[in-house]
Amino acid sequence: MPVVTIELFEGRTVDQKKKVAEGVTRVVSEHADCPESAVIVMFRDIPKHNWAMGGELASDK
Amino acid sequence: MPVVTIELFEGRTVDQKKKVAEGVTRVVSEHADCPESAVIVMFRDIPKHNWAMGGELASDK
Amino acid sequence: MPVVTIELFEGRTVDQKKKVAEGVTRVVSEHADCPESAVIVMFRDIPKHNWAMGGELASDK
Amino acid sequence: MPVVTIELFEGRTVDQKKKVAEGVTRVVSEHADCPESAVIVMFRDIPKHNWAMGGELASDK
Amino acid sequence: MPVVTIELFEGRTVDQKKKVAEGVTRVVSEHADCPESAVIVMFRDIPKHNWAMGGELASDK
Amino acid sequence: MPVVTIELFEGRTVDQKKKVAEGVTRVVSEHADCPESAVIVMFRDIPKHNWAMGGELASDK
């Protein structure tokens, strides 16, 4: 705790996720009263055909 | 906002998702005081062995 | 199954949710190969200070 | 209802999930006032590079 | 890890949740290759008007 | 997109959430190829009796 879930389009590299996990952990720890060791970050890769905004799939844009 | 997440068995086609996204966006916009452009719809495809009801995996039924 | 989760700003009435639940259930059933009786819809009411876009809380806009 | 979502590292077998689904359904039914038939269990398999604790991806440990 | 999220109707007591958390942790640890200390269980209390099955809110049943 | 969900113990102030939202948005935008304007951050406040680690509710510790 805290648990941070990040849903983003698939295609991000492991290295990008690593940097996001490091930075998000630092920010959350700094401003939300918890040690970095307690911060969990989970990624979910979303294919473009599984995401719509305004009723239109991202894969159709 | 709103964010709509739809978990369903894998196997639905992109065309089915497209129709679901369109229809759900219309319904939410009409009844929940928000423009269609603000509605996000996200699908998650669930394999049958990752879903149980009554303690039995759907893949075993 | 399917499970539909709808996160929206708090303040929607029960009657609005009722109409959204009915409409979303109809749309999902029609286009995703499942009976209406199997569709679960869950709402989560989000306070404006618990939601940010572009790094700014909705309560600050 | 209830809906139980279990996020775990990918690699668990279908047989392991079967046992988890059975056991979790029994426990929830027994202590939370609901019939076993109403308990839904959903698994999400998380790759190690999609999970971090303390800012470090599990795939880097 | 694993992270178990349990969505149930509001009204369960803390004592009920305690028993569910204990039992679910034991089951997951036993069958999914992880120590009990690593299992996280999170509850979300759902009001009956925030849940529908078959298009009908549970508060209307 | 991306959608970032942060589950933390209730009791954080709106000002703390504001700083977390700003920082997380900056980090995600910088490392995950997306404009800050597209990043959504959502908080969920978790009471201590709704969270367990190792089978023990945080409210019992």
Coordinates of C-alpha atoms in Angstrom, one line a residue:
Chain A
M1 CA 0.0 0.0 0.0
P2 CA -0.5 2.3 -1.8
V3 CA -1.3 0.3 -4.9
V4 CA -0.9 2.2 -8.2
T5 CA -2.4 0.6 -11.3
I6 CA -1.4 2.1 -14.7
E7 CA -3.4 1.3 -17.8
L8 CA -1.6 2.3 -21.0
F9 CA -1.5 1.4 -24.6
E10 CA 0.6 -1.7 -25.2
G11 CA 4.0 -1.0 -26.8
R12 CA 5.8 0.6 -23.9
T13 CA 9.1 -1.0 -23.3
V14 CA 10.3 -2.6 -20.1
D15 CA 12.7 0.2 -19.8
Q16 CA 10.0 2.8 -20.0
K17 CA 7.9 1.0 -17.4
K18 CA 11.0 0.8 -15.1
K19 CA 11.4 4.6 -15.3
V20 CA 7.7 5.2 -14.7
A21 CA 7.7 2.8 -11.8
E22 CA 10.7 4.5 -10.2
G23 CA 9.3 8.0 -10.7
V24 CA 5.7 7.2 -9.6
T25 CA 7.0 5.4 -6.5
R26 CA 9.1 8.4 -5.6
V27 CA 6.3 10.9 -6.1
V28 CA 3.7 8.8 -4.1
S29 CA 6.1 8.2 -1.3
E30 CA 7.1 11.9 -1.1
H31 CA 3.5 13.3 -1.0
A32 CA 1.4 10.5 0.6
D33 CA 3.2 9.6 3.8
C34 CA 4.5 6.2 3.0
P35 CA 7.9 4.6 2.5
E36 CA 9.0 3.8 -1.1
S37 CA 9.2 0.2 -0.1
A38 CA 5.5 0.0 0.5
V39 CA 4.5 1.4 -3.0
I40 CA 3.2 -1.2 -5.5
V41 CA 3.0 -0.3 -9.1
M42 CA 1.2 -2.5 -11.6
F43 CA 0.9 -2.0 -15.4
R44 CA -1.8 -3.2 -17.7
D45 CA -1.1 -3.1 -21.4
I46 CA -4.2 -2.2 -23.3
P47 CA -4.4 -3.0 -27.1
K48 CA -5.8 -0.1 -29.1
H49 CA -8.9 -2.1 -30.1
N50 CA -9.8 -2.4 -26.4
W51 CA -10.0 1.3 -25.7
A52 CA -12.6 3.8 -26.9
M53 CA -13.1 7.5 -26.3
G54 CA -16.2 9.2 -27.5
G55 CA -17.5 5.9 -28.6
E56 CA -14.7 5.2 -31.1
L57 CA -12.1 2.5 -30.7
A58 CA -8.5 3.9 -30.6
S59 CA -7.7 1.4 -33.3
D60 CA -10.1 3.1 -35.7
K61 CA -8.6 6.6 -35.3
Chain B
M1 CA -14.8 10.6 -17.3
P2 CA -16.9 8.5 -16.9
V3 CA -14.6 5.4 -17.3
V4 CA -16.4 2.2 -18.3
T5 CA -14.5 -1.1 -18.0
I6 CA -16.0 -4.1 -19.6
E7 CA -14.7 -7.5 -18.7
L8 CA -15.9 -10.3 -21.0
F9 CA -14.8 -13.7 -22.3
E10 CA -12.1 -13.4 -24.9
G11 CA -13.3 -14.2 -28.4
R12 CA -15.4 -11.1 -29.1
T13 CA -14.4 -9.5 -32.4
V14 CA -13.2 -6.0 -32.8
D15 CA -16.5 -5.3 -34.6
Q16 CA -18.5 -6.5 -31.6
K17 CA -16.5 -4.3 -29.3
K18 CA -17.0 -1.3 -31.6
K19 CA -20.7 -1.7 -31.4
V20 CA -20.6 -2.2 -27.7
A21 CA -18.4 0.9 -27.3
E22 CA -20.7 3.0 -29.4
G23 CA -23.9 1.9 -27.7
V24 CA -22.5 2.1 -24.1
T25 CA -21.1 5.6 -24.8
R26 CA -24.5 6.8 -26.1
V27 CA -26.4 5.3 -23.1
V28 CA -24.0 6.7 -20.5
S29 CA -23.9 10.1 -22.1
E30 CA -27.7 10.3 -22.4
H31 CA -28.5 9.3 -18.8
A32 CA -25.4 10.5 -16.8
D33 CA -25.0 14.1 -17.7
C34 CA -21.9 14.0 -19.8
P35 CA -20.9 14.6 -23.4
E36 CA -20.2 11.5 -25.5
S37 CA -16.7 12.8 -26.0
A38 CA -15.9 12.4 -22.3
V39 CA -16.9 8.7 -22.1
I40 CA -14.0 6.2 -22.0
V41 CA -14.7 2.5 -22.6
M42 CA -12.1 -0.1 -21.9
F43 CA -12.4 -3.8 -22.6
R44 CA -10.6 -6.6 -20.8
D45 CA -10.7 -10.1 -22.5
I46 CA -10.9 -12.8 -19.9
P47 CA -9.9 -16.4 -20.8
K48 CA -12.4 -19.0 -19.6
H49 CA -9.8 -20.5 -17.2
N50 CA -9.5 -17.1 -15.5
W51 CA -13.1 -16.9 -14.5
A52 CA -15.2 -18.9 -12.0
M53 CA -18.7 -18.8 -10.7
G54 CA -19.8 -20.9 -7.8
G55 CA -16.2 -22.0 -7.4
E56 CA -16.0 -23.7 -10.8
L57 CA -13.8 -22.4 -13.6
A58 CA -15.8 -21.5 -16.8
S59 CA -13.3 -23.7 -18.7
D60 CA -14.5 -26.7 -16.8
K61 CA -18.2 -26.3 -17.6
Chain C
M1 CA -20.2 -12.2 -16.9
P2 CA -19.7 -9.7 -18.5
V3 CA -18.9 -7.4 -15.6
V4 CA -19.2 -3.7 -16.5
T5 CA -17.8 -1.2 -14.0
I6 CA -18.7 2.5 -14.4
E7 CA -16.7 5.1 -12.6
L8 CA -18.5 8.5 -12.6
F9 CA -18.6 11.7 -10.6
E10 CA -20.7 11.3 -7.5
G11 CA -24.0 13.1 -7.7
R12 CA -25.8 10.9 -10.2
T13 CA -29.2 9.8 -8.8
V14 CA -30.4 6.3 -8.3
D15 CA -32.8 6.9 -11.2
Q16 CA -30.0 7.9 -13.5
K17 CA -28.1 4.8 -12.5
K18 CA -31.1 2.7 -13.1
K19 CA -31.4 4.0 -16.7
V20 CA -27.7 3.5 -17.3
A21 CA -27.8 0.0 -16.0
E22 CA -30.8 -0.9 -18.2
G23 CA -29.4 0.6 -21.3
V24 CA -25.8 -0.7 -20.9
T25 CA -27.2 -4.2 -20.1
R26 CA -29.2 -4.1 -23.3
V27 CA -26.3 -2.9 -25.5
V28 CA -23.8 -5.4 -24.1
S29 CA -26.3 -8.3 -24.4
E30 CA -27.2 -7.4 -27.9
H31 CA -23.6 -7.1 -29.3
A32 CA -21.5 -9.4 -27.1
D33 CA -23.3 -12.8 -27.3
C34 CA -24.7 -13.1 -23.8
P35 CA -28.1 -13.0 -22.2
E36 CA -29.2 -9.9 -20.3
S37 CA -29.5 -11.9 -17.1
A38 CA -25.7 -12.5 -17.2
V39 CA -24.7 -8.9 -17.4
I40 CA -23.4 -7.3 -14.1
V41 CA -23.2 -3.5 -13.9
M42 CA -21.4 -1.9 -11.0
F43 CA -21.1 1.9 -10.3
R44 CA -18.4 3.7 -8.4
D45 CA -19.1 7.2 -7.4
I46 CA -15.9 9.3 -7.6
P47 CA -15.6 12.6 -5.6
K48 CA -14.2 15.5 -7.8
H49 CA -11.1 15.7 -5.5
N50 CA -10.3 12.1 -6.4
W51 CA -10.0 12.6 -10.1
A52 CA -7.5 14.5 -12.1
M53 CA -6.9 15.0 -15.8
G54 CA -3.7 16.7 -17.1
G55 CA -2.5 16.7 -13.5
E56 CA -5.2 19.0 -12.2
L57 CA -7.9 17.7 -9.8
A58 CA -11.4 18.1 -11.1
S59 CA -12.3 19.9 -7.8
D60 CA -9.8 22.7 -8.8
K61 CA -11.4 23.4 -12.2
Chain D
M1 CA -21.8 -10.9 -6.1
P2 CA -19.4 -10.9 -4.4
V3 CA -16.8 -10.4 -7.2
V4 CA -13.3 -11.4 -6.2
T5 CA -10.4 -10.4 -8.5
I6 CA -7.0 -12.0 -8.0
E7 CA -4.0 -10.5 -9.6
L8 CA -1.0 -12.8 -9.5
F9 CA 2.2 -13.5 -11.4
E10 CA 1.7 -15.4 -14.6
G11 CA 2.7 -19.0 -14.5
R12 CA 0.1 -20.4 -12.2
T13 CA -1.4 -23.5 -13.8
V14 CA -5.1 -23.9 -14.5
D15 CA -5.2 -26.6 -11.8
Q16 CA -3.8 -24.1 -9.2
K17 CA -6.4 -21.5 -10.2
K18 CA -9.1 -24.2 -9.9
K19 CA -8.1 -24.9 -6.3
V20 CA -7.8 -21.2 -5.5
A21 CA -11.2 -20.5 -7.0
E22 CA -12.8 -23.4 -5.0
G23 CA -11.2 -22.4 -1.7
V24 CA -11.8 -18.7 -2.0
T25 CA -15.5 -19.3 -3.0
R26 CA -15.9 -21.5 0.1
V27 CA -14.3 -18.9 2.5
V28 CA -16.2 -15.9 1.1
S29 CA -19.5 -17.8 1.1
E30 CA -19.0 -19.0 4.7
H31 CA -18.1 -15.7 6.2
A32 CA -19.8 -13.1 4.0
D33 CA -23.5 -14.2 4.0
C34 CA -23.9 -15.4 0.4
P35 CA -24.4 -18.6 -1.4
E36 CA -21.4 -20.2 -3.1
S37 CA -23.3 -19.9 -6.4
A38 CA -23.2 -16.1 -6.2
V39 CA -19.4 -15.8 -5.8
I40 CA -17.5 -14.8 -8.9
V41 CA -13.7 -15.2 -9.0
M42 CA -11.6 -13.6 -11.7
F43 CA -7.8 -14.1 -12.2
R44 CA -5.5 -11.6 -13.9
D45 CA -2.0 -12.9 -14.8
I46 CA 0.6 -10.3 -14.3
P47 CA 4.0 -10.6 -16.1
K48 CA 6.9 -9.8 -13.8
H49 CA 7.9 -6.8 -15.9
N50 CA 4.4 -5.3 -15.2
W51 CA 4.8 -5.3 -11.4
A52 CA 7.0 -3.2 -9.1
M53 CA 7.4 -2.9 -5.4
G54 CA 9.6 -0.2 -3.9
G55 CA 10.1 1.2 -7.4
E56 CA 11.8 -1.9 -8.8
L57 CA 10.2 -4.1 -11.4
A58 CA 9.9 -7.7 -10.2
S59 CA 11.6 -8.8 -13.4
D60 CA 14.8 -6.9 -12.2
K61 CA 15.0 -8.7 -8.9
Chain E
M1 CA 1.5 -9.9 -4.6
P2 CA -0.9 -11.5 -5.1
V3 CA -3.5 -8.7 -4.7
V4 CA -7.0 -9.9 -4.0
T5 CA -9.9 -7.4 -4.4
I6 CA -13.3 -8.4 -3.0
E7 CA -16.3 -6.4 -3.9
L8 CA -19.3 -7.1 -1.8
F9 CA -22.5 -5.5 -0.6
E10 CA -21.9 -3.0 2.2
G11 CA -23.1 -4.2 5.6
R12 CA -20.5 -6.9 6.3
T13 CA -18.9 -6.3 9.7
V14 CA -15.2 -5.8 10.3
D15 CA -15.2 -9.2 12.0
Q16 CA -16.6 -10.9 8.9
K17 CA -14.0 -9.2 6.8
K18 CA -11.3 -10.3 9.2
K19 CA -12.4 -13.9 8.7
V20 CA -12.6 -13.6 5.0
A21 CA -9.1 -12.0 4.8
E22 CA -7.6 -14.7 6.9
G23 CA -9.2 -17.6 5.0
V24 CA -8.6 -16.1 1.5
T25 CA -4.9 -15.4 2.4
R26 CA -4.5 -19.0 3.6
V27 CA -6.1 -20.5 0.4
V28 CA -4.2 -18.3 -2.0
S29 CA -0.9 -18.9 -0.2
E30 CA -1.5 -22.7 -0.1
H31 CA -2.3 -23.1 -3.8
A32 CA -0.6 -20.2 -5.6
D33 CA 3.1 -20.6 -4.5
C34 CA 3.5 -17.5 -2.3
P35 CA 4.0 -16.9 1.4
E36 CA 1.0 -15.6 3.4
S37 CA 2.9 -12.4 4.2
A38 CA 2.8 -11.4 0.5
V39 CA -0.9 -11.7 0.1
I40 CA -2.9 -8.4 0.0
V41 CA -6.6 -8.4 0.4
M42 CA -8.7 -5.3 -0.3
F43 CA -12.4 -5.0 0.3
R44 CA -14.8 -2.6 -1.5
D45 CA -18.2 -2.1 0.0
I46 CA -20.8 -1.7 -2.7
P47 CA -24.2 0.0 -1.9
K48 CA -27.2 -2.0 -3.4
H49 CA -28.1 0.9 -5.7
N50 CA -24.6 0.7 -7.2
W51 CA -25.0 -2.9 -8.4
A52 CA -27.2 -4.4 -11.1
M53 CA -27.7 -7.8 -12.6
G54 CA -29.8 -8.4 -15.6
G55 CA -30.3 -4.6 -15.9
E56 CA -32.0 -4.2 -12.5
L57 CA -30.4 -2.5 -9.5
A58 CA -30.1 -4.7 -6.5
S59 CA -31.9 -2.0 -4.5
D60 CA -35.0 -2.5 -6.6
K61 CA -35.2 -6.2 -6.0
Chain F
M1 CA -5.2 7.4 -21.5
P2 CA -3.1 6.4 -19.6
V3 CA -5.4 5.9 -16.7
V4 CA -3.7 5.8 -13.3
T5 CA -5.6 4.5 -10.3
I6 CA -4.1 5.0 -6.8
E7 CA -5.5 3.1 -3.9
L8 CA -4.3 4.5 -0.5
F9 CA -5.4 4.7 3.1
E10 CA -8.1 7.3 3.7
G11 CA -6.8 10.4 5.4
R12 CA -4.7 11.9 2.7
T13 CA -5.6 15.6 2.2
V14 CA -6.8 17.1 -1.0
D15 CA -3.5 19.0 -1.1
Q16 CA -1.5 15.8 -0.9
K17 CA -3.6 14.3 -3.7
K18 CA -3.0 17.4 -5.7
K19 CA 0.7 17.0 -5.4
V20 CA 0.6 13.3 -6.2
A21 CA -1.6 13.9 -9.2
E22 CA 0.8 16.6 -10.6
G23 CA 3.9 14.5 -10.0
V24 CA 2.5 11.3 -11.3
T25 CA 1.1 13.0 -14.4
R26 CA 4.6 14.5 -15.1
V27 CA 6.4 11.2 -14.6
V28 CA 4.0 9.2 -16.8
S29 CA 4.0 11.8 -19.5
E30 CA 7.7 12.0 -19.6
H31 CA 8.5 8.3 -19.8
A32 CA 5.4 6.8 -21.5
D33 CA 5.1 8.8 -24.7
C34 CA 1.9 10.8 -24.0
P35 CA 1.0 14.4 -23.4
E36 CA 0.2 15.4 -19.8
S37 CA -3.3 16.4 -20.9
A38 CA -4.1 12.8 -21.7
V39 CA -3.1 11.4 -18.3
I40 CA -6.0 10.6 -15.9
V41 CA -5.4 10.0 -12.2
M42 CA -8.0 8.6 -10.0
F43 CA -7.7 8.1 -6.2
R44 CA -9.5 5.5 -4.1
D45 CA -9.5 6.0 -0.3
I46 CA -9.3 2.7 1.5
P47 CA -10.4 2.5 5.2
K48 CA -7.9 0.5 7.3
H49 CA -10.5 -2.2 8.0
N50 CA -10.8 -2.8 4.2
W51 CA -7.1 -3.7 3.7
A52 CA -5.2 -6.8 4.9
M53 CA -1.6 -7.9 4.4
G54 CA -0.6 -11.4 5.5
G55 CA -4.2 -12.1 6.5
E56 CA -4.4 -9.4 9.1
L57 CA -6.5 -6.2 8.7
A58 CA -4.5 -3.0 8.8
S59 CA -7.0 -1.8 11.5
D60 CA -5.8 -4.6 13.8
K61 CA -2.2 -3.7 13.6

